[in-house]
CSV table of C-alpha atoms and ligand atoms in Angstrom, one decimal:
chain,number,residue,atom,x,y,z
A,88,MET,CA,-0.5,-0.1,-0.4
A,89,SER,CA,3.0,2.4,0.7
A,90,SER,CA,6.4,2.5,-0.7
A,91,LEU,CA,9.9,3.3,0.7
A,92,VAL,CA,13.0,3.6,-1.1
A,93,PHE,CA,16.5,4.7,0.0
A,94,LEU,CA,18.8,6.3,-2.1
A,95,ASP,CA,21.8,4.2,-2.4
A,96,PRO,CA,25.1,4.7,-4.1
A,97,ALA,CA,25.0,0.8,-5.0
A,98,TYR,CA,21.4,1.5,-6.5
A,99,PRO,CA,21.4,3.8,-9.2
A,100,ALA,CA,17.1,3.2,-9.2
A,101,GLY,CA,17.3,3.3,-5.3
A,102,ARG,CA,16.9,1.1,-2.6
A,103,LEU,CA,14.1,-0.8,-2.1
A,104,ALA,CA,12.6,-1.3,1.5
A,105,ASP,CA,10.2,-2.0,3.3
A,106,ILE,CA,8.3,0.6,5.3
A,107,ASN,CA,6.3,-1.5,8.2
A,108,ALA,CA,10.2,-2.5,9.2
A,109,PRO,CA,12.7,-0.5,11.4
A,110,GLN,CA,14.9,1.3,9.4
A,111,LEU,CA,17.3,4.0,10.5
A,112,PRO,CA,19.6,3.9,13.5
A,113,VAL,CA,18.8,5.7,16.4
A,114,THR,CA,22.2,7.3,16.6
A,115,LEU,CA,21.5,9.5,13.0
A,116,GLN,CA,21.5,13.5,13.8
A,117,GLY,CA,18.5,13.2,11.9
A,118,VAL,CA,17.0,11.8,14.3
A,119,ASN,CA,18.0,13.1,17.8
A,120,ARG,CA,18.1,16.6,16.6
A,121,GLY,CA,15.6,16.7,13.6
A,122,ASP,CA,18.5,18.1,11.6
A,123,GLY,CA,17.4,17.0,8.4
A,124,VAL,CA,15.4,18.4,5.1
A,125,PHE,CA,12.3,17.2,3.4
A,126,GLU,CA,9.9,18.1,0.5
A,127,SER,CA,5.9,16.8,0.1
A,128,MET,CA,4.7,16.5,-3.2
A,129,LEU,CA,1.4,15.3,-4.7
A,130,TYR,CA,0.9,11.7,-7.0
A,131,THR,CA,-2.0,11.7,-9.2
A,132,GLN,CA,-2.8,10.9,-12.5
A,133,GLN,CA,0.6,9.2,-13.2
A,134,ALA,CA,2.5,12.3,-12.1
A,135,VAL,CA,4.3,13.7,-10.0
A,136,ARG,CA,3.5,17.4,-9.4
A,137,LYS,CA,6.0,20.2,-9.4
A,138,ILE,CA,8.8,17.8,-9.1
A,139,GLU,CA,11.6,20.7,-10.4
A,140,ALA,CA,10.6,23.2,-8.2
A,141,HIS,CA,10.7,20.6,-4.9
A,142,LEU,CA,14.0,19.4,-6.0
A,143,ALA,CA,15.4,23.0,-6.4
A,144,ARG,CA,13.7,23.9,-2.7
A,145,LEU,CA,15.1,20.9,-1.6
A,146,ALA,CA,18.6,21.7,-2.7
A,147,VAL,CA,18.0,25.2,-1.4
A,148,SER,CA,17.0,24.0,2.5
A,149,ALA,CA,19.7,21.7,2.0
A,150,GLU,CA,22.6,24.0,1.6
A,151,ALA,CA,21.3,26.4,3.8
A,152,SER,CA,21.4,23.6,6.4
A,153,ASP,CA,25.2,22.7,5.3
A,154,LEU,CA,23.9,19.2,4.5
A,155,PRO,CA,25.4,17.9,1.2
A,156,ILE,CA,22.3,15.5,-0.9
A,157,PRO,CA,22.4,13.7,-3.9
A,158,ASP,CA,22.0,15.3,-6.9
A,159,GLU,CA,18.5,15.6,-9.1
A,160,ARG,CA,19.0,12.0,-10.8
A,161,SER,CA,19.2,10.1,-8.2
A,162,TRP,CA,15.9,11.7,-6.5
A,163,ARG,CA,14.2,11.5,-9.7
A,164,ALA,CA,15.0,7.4,-9.8
A,165,ALA,CA,14.2,6.4,-6.4
A,166,VAL,CA,10.6,9.0,-7.3
A,167,ASP,CA,10.3,7.1,-10.2
A,168,THR,CA,11.3,3.8,-8.4
A,169,ALA,CA,8.6,4.2,-5.6
A,170,VAL,CA,5.5,5.6,-7.1
A,171,ALA,CA,6.2,2.3,-9.2
A,172,ASP,CA,5.9,0.2,-6.3
A,173,PHE,CA,3.2,1.8,-4.8
A,174,ASP,CA,1.1,1.3,-8.2
A,175,ALA,CA,1.8,-2.2,-8.5
A,176,THR,CA,1.1,-2.9,-5.1
A,177,GLY,CA,-2.5,-0.8,-4.8
A,178,GLY,CA,-1.9,2.6,-5.3
A,179,ALA,CA,-4.4,5.5,-4.8
A,180,GLU,CA,-6.2,8.5,-6.0
A,181,GLU,CA,-3.9,11.0,-4.4
A,182,ALA,CA,-0.9,10.3,-3.1
A,183,VAL,CA,1.8,11.9,-1.0
A,184,VAL,CA,5.3,11.5,-2.1
A,185,LYS,CA,7.7,12.6,0.7
A,186,LEU,CA,11.5,13.3,0.0
A,187,VAL,CA,13.8,13.0,3.3
A,188,ALA,CA,17.2,14.2,3.7
A,189,MET,CA,18.7,13.8,7.3
A,190,ARG,CA,22.6,14.5,8.6
A,191,GLY,CA,23.8,10.8,9.4
A,192,GLU,CA,26.0,10.2,13.1
A,193,LEU,CA,28.8,12.2,12.4
A,194,ASP,CA,29.3,15.5,10.4
A,195,GLN,CA,31.1,13.6,7.8
A,196,ASP,CA,28.9,11.0,6.8
A,197,PRO,CA,26.7,11.2,3.6
A,198,ALA,CA,23.4,12.3,4.5
A,199,VAL,CA,20.6,9.4,5.2
A,200,CYS,CA,18.1,10.3,1.8
A,201,TRP,CA,14.8,8.2,1.4
A,202,VAL,CA,11.4,8.8,-0.4
A,203,THR,CA,8.2,7.8,0.6
A,204,VAL,CA,4.9,7.2,-1.1
A,205,THR,CA,1.6,7.0,1.0
A,206,PRO,CA,-1.8,8.0,0.1
A,207,ALA,CA,-3.1,11.3,0.7
A,208,PRO,CA,-5.5,12.0,3.9
A,209,ARG,CA,-9.0,11.9,2.9
A,210,VAL,CA,-9.2,15.1,5.7
A,211,GLY,CA,-7.1,17.6,3.5
A,212,MET,CA,-9.4,16.2,0.6
A,213,GLU,CA,-12.9,16.8,2.0
A,214,GLN,CA,-11.8,20.2,3.4
A,215,ARG,CA,-11.0,21.7,-0.6
A,216,GLU,CA,-14.9,21.2,-0.2
A,217,THR,CA,-15.9,22.2,3.5
A,218,GLY,CA,-12.8,24.4,3.7
A,219,VAL,CA,-11.3,25.3,7.6
A,220,ASP,CA,-11.7,27.6,10.6
A,221,VAL,CA,-8.9,29.1,11.6
A,222,LEU,CA,-6.7,30.8,14.3
A,223,PHE,CA,-4.8,33.5,13.8
A,224,LEU,CA,-1.7,32.0,16.7
A,225,ASP,CA,1.2,34.5,17.5
A,226,ARG,CA,4.9,32.7,16.1
A,227,GLY,CA,6.4,35.2,18.7
A,228,TYR,CA,9.0,36.9,16.0
A,229,ASP,CA,9.0,39.9,14.9
A,230,SER,CA,8.8,39.9,10.5
A,231,LYS,CA,12.3,41.1,10.0
A,232,LEU,CA,13.9,38.2,12.1
A,233,ALA,CA,14.7,36.0,9.2
A,234,GLU,CA,16.9,39.5,8.0
A,235,ARG,CA,18.6,39.5,10.8
A,236,ALA,CA,19.3,35.8,11.6
A,237,PRO,CA,20.1,33.4,8.8
A,238,TRP,CA,21.2,30.9,11.0
A,239,LEU,CA,17.5,30.4,12.2
A,240,LEU,CA,17.2,28.6,8.6
A,241,MET,CA,13.4,30.5,8.6
A,242,GLY,CA,12.6,29.9,5.0
A,243,ALA,CA,14.6,26.6,4.4
A,244,LYS,CA,12.2,23.1,5.4
A,245,THR,CA,14.0,21.5,8.0
A,246,LEU,CA,12.5,18.5,9.3
A,247,SER,CA,11.7,20.2,12.7
A,248,TYR,CA,8.0,21.3,12.8
A,249,ALA,CA,7.2,20.2,16.2
A,250,VAL,CA,5.9,23.9,16.6
A,251,ASN,CA,4.0,24.1,13.8
A,252,MET,CA,1.8,20.4,14.7
A,253,ALA,CA,1.9,22.0,18.2
A,254,ALA,CA,0.1,25.0,16.9
A,255,LEU,CA,-2.4,23.0,14.7
A,256,ARG,CA,-2.9,20.2,17.9
A,257,TYR,CA,-3.9,23.5,19.7
A,258,ALA,CA,-6.0,24.8,16.9
A,259,ARG,CA,-8.0,21.5,17.4
A,260,LYS,CA,-8.1,21.4,21.1
A,261,HIS,CA,-9.5,25.2,20.5
A,262,GLY,CA,-12.4,24.3,18.1
A,263,ALA,CA,-10.9,24.6,14.9
A,264,HIS,CA,-8.9,23.2,12.2
A,265,GLU,CA,-5.8,25.3,11.1
A,266,VAL,CA,-3.8,28.3,11.7
A,267,ILE,CA,-2.4,31.3,10.6
A,268,PHE,CA,0.7,32.4,12.0
A,269,THR,CA,1.6,36.3,12.9
A,270,SER,CA,4.6,37.7,13.6
A,271,ALA,CA,4.7,40.1,16.6
A,272,ASP,CA,4.4,43.1,14.8
A,273,GLY,CA,1.1,41.7,13.5
A,274,VAL,CA,2.1,40.8,10.0
A,275,VAL,CA,0.4,37.8,8.9
A,276,LEU,CA,3.0,34.5,7.9
A,277,GLU,CA,1.9,31.6,6.9
A,278,ALA,CA,-0.3,27.9,8.2
A,279,PRO,CA,1.8,25.4,9.7
A,280,THR,CA,1.8,23.8,6.2
A,281,ALA,CA,0.8,25.8,4.1
A,282,THR,CA,0.9,29.3,2.4
A,283,VAL,CA,-1.9,31.9,2.5
A,284,LEU,CA,-3.6,33.4,-0.7
A,285,LEU,CA,-5.9,36.3,-0.5
A,286,ALA,CA,-8.0,37.5,-3.1
A,287,GLN,CA,-9.4,41.2,-3.9
A,288,ARG,CA,-12.1,42.0,-6.7
A,289,ASP,CA,-12.4,45.6,-7.7
A,290,GLY,CA,-14.7,45.9,-10.5
A,291,GLU,CA,-13.3,44.2,-13.7
A,292,THR,CA,-9.5,43.4,-11.5
A,293,ARG,CA,-8.9,40.4,-9.7
A,294,ARG,CA,-6.0,40.6,-7.5
A,295,LEU,CA,-4.4,37.9,-5.4
A,296,LEU,CA,-2.1,38.6,-2.4
A,297,THR,CA,0.1,36.0,-0.8
A,298,PRO,CA,2.9,37.6,2.4
A,299,MET,CA,6.0,38.2,1.0
A,300,LEU,CA,9.1,36.4,1.4
A,301,GLU,CA,11.0,38.6,3.7
A,302,THR,CA,9.3,37.7,6.6
A,303,GLY,CA,11.1,34.6,7.2
A,304,ILE,CA,7.8,32.6,5.2
A,305,LEU,CA,8.8,29.1,3.6
A,306,PRO,CA,8.8,30.0,-0.5
A,307,GLY,CA,5.4,28.2,-1.7
A,308,THR,CA,5.5,25.8,-4.5
A,309,THR,CA,1.8,26.0,-4.9
A,310,GLN,CA,1.8,29.6,-4.4
A,311,SER,CA,4.0,30.1,-6.7
A,312,ALA,CA,2.4,28.2,-9.6
A,313,ILE,CA,-0.8,29.5,-8.9
A,314,PHE,CA,0.7,32.7,-9.4
A,315,ASP,CA,2.2,32.0,-12.5
A,316,ALA,CA,-1.3,30.9,-13.8
A,317,ALA,CA,-3.3,33.4,-12.4
A,318,GLN,CA,-1.0,36.2,-14.2
A,319,GLN,CA,-1.7,34.5,-17.5
A,320,ASP,CA,-5.5,34.4,-17.0
A,321,GLY,CA,-5.4,38.2,-16.4
A,322,TRP,CA,-5.1,38.4,-12.7
A,323,GLU,CA,-2.9,41.2,-11.1
A,324,LEU,CA,-0.7,39.9,-8.3
A,325,GLY,CA,0.8,41.2,-5.4
A,326,TYR,CA,2.8,40.5,-1.7
A,327,GLY,CA,2.4,41.8,1.7
A,328,PRO,CA,2.9,42.7,4.6
A,329,LEU,CA,-0.8,41.8,5.1
A,330,ARG,CA,-2.0,41.9,8.1
A,331,PRO,CA,-5.1,40.5,9.5
A,332,GLU,CA,-7.6,43.7,8.3
A,333,ASP,CA,-6.7,42.6,5.1
A,334,LEU,CA,-7.8,39.3,5.6
A,335,TYR,CA,-11.3,40.0,7.1
A,336,GLN,CA,-11.9,42.7,3.9
A,337,ALA,CA,-10.8,40.0,1.5
A,338,ASP,CA,-13.1,39.1,-1.4
A,339,GLY,CA,-11.4,35.3,0.0
A,340,VAL,CA,-9.0,33.7,1.6
A,341,TRP,CA,-7.3,30.3,0.8
A,342,LEU,CA,-4.2,28.4,2.0
A,343,VAL,CA,-2.3,26.4,-0.4
A,344,SER,CA,0.1,23.7,-0.4
A,345,SER,CA,0.9,21.0,-2.5
A,346,VAL,CA,-0.9,18.1,-1.0
A,347,ARG,CA,-4.1,19.9,-0.2
A,348,LEU,CA,-4.4,22.4,-3.4
A,349,LEU,CA,-6.7,25.5,-2.3
A,350,THR,CA,-8.9,25.0,1.1
A,351,PRO,CA,-10.8,27.9,1.7
A,352,VAL,CA,-11.1,29.7,5.1
A,353,ARG,CA,-14.4,30.1,6.6
A,354,THR,CA,-13.9,32.1,9.5
A,355,LEU,CA,-10.3,33.7,10.9
A,356,ASP,CA,-10.9,33.3,15.1
A,357,ALA,CA,-14.4,32.5,14.8
A,358,LYS,CA,-15.7,35.8,12.4
A,359,PRO,CA,-16.8,35.0,9.3
A,360,ILE,CA,-14.5,35.4,5.9
A,361,ARG,CA,-16.0,36.6,2.6
A,362,MET,CA,-15.9,33.9,-0.4
A,363,ASP,CA,-16.5,35.2,-3.4
A,364,ALA,CA,-17.9,32.1,-5.4
A,365,GLU,CA,-16.7,32.9,-8.7
A,366,LEU,CA,-13.1,33.7,-7.8
A,367,HIS,CA,-12.8,30.5,-5.9
A,368,GLU,CA,-14.2,28.7,-9.4
A,369,GLN,CA,-11.2,30.3,-10.8
A,370,LEU,CA,-8.5,29.7,-8.2
A,371,SER,CA,-9.3,26.0,-8.3
A,372,ALA,CA,-9.4,25.3,-11.7
A,373,LEU,CA,-5.6,26.9,-11.6
A,374,ALA,CA,-4.7,25.0,-9.3
A,375,ASP,CA,-6.3,21.9,-10.4
A,376,SER,CA,-4.7,22.5,-13.7
A,377,ILE,CA,-0.8,22.7,-11.9
A,378,ARG,CA,1.3,20.2,-13.5
B,49,LIG,N1,4.5,26.6,4.2
B,49,LIG,C1,5.0,26.0,4.8
B,49,LIG,C2,5.5,26.0,6.8
B,49,LIG,C3,4.9,24.0,4.5
B,49,LIG,O1,4.8,23.3,5.4
B,49,LIG,C4,4.6,24.2,3.5
B,49,LIG,C5,3.9,22.9,2.6
B,49,LIG,O2,4.3,22.3,3.5
B,49,LIG,C6,3.9,25.2,2.8
B,49,LIG,C7,4.3,26.8,3.1
B,49,LIG,C8,3.2,25.3,1.3
B,49,LIG,O3,4.4,24.6,0.4
B,49,LIG,P1,4.0,24.1,-1.1
B,49,LIG,O4,3.1,24.9,-2.2
B,49,LIG,O5,5.1,24.5,-1.7
B,49,LIG,O6,3.8,22.7,-0.6
């Protein structure tokens, strides 16, 4: 049902392994310190979507972490092997292809790298239709910190997602589904696993906005692909700083990510968010067309 392939110089197409069996030494720094990087991609209709953009971002995250990783060809070969095994053992309508590279036991050891393919969580697919209730939560740092402190690896997709997951659990305990982080100086950042998009309609003009990258958020590959498609479709584009009131005044707010695509926001801190049905239809079509 799910598949695992390790990148291994002795196996040019990657080494298939049993995803249900123990595989990692407990001494890896990746295991002990969360010291590593990853990507999550959508596999559907026989294609891994936006693989170039994900491999490029993996390389940037690894570089920021001083973690040498295998070249693109090795990753692509391992992905091909993993999705072929996934399809041969049952497949799924939508699946998550995850790439992981983590630091070994010693700094000079090669990174330990693998690819998994697992069925996409149903809840994310359902929330594309139902929308989500979202809480604003304070990320605890100001929107200029990323520029001052590159060692914090902000904007890199590192394995250290414990805080992001804790924020989601907090939201769920408080009756919401999702979170949008804000900075200590009140700027809208991102969701724990998604980028924020908002739309404004002004007569004939349709405008799409997203928080600016200088705030230290992850550069979203879905946001970028939607922006490219929207521009070709005649939308105006813009980059924050965005404030919570911009979201309340928008004609639609969405969380976007590779696996979940476009999820409409229904409420923010229990206050309803306007959702222009026509803009939602148009953006959904753009998100579905991303390859
Ligand atoms: N922001 C964060 C913190 C994320 O973890 C993710 C994806 O997991 C995103 C944004 C969206 O990125 P992408 O569209 O490339 O999946």
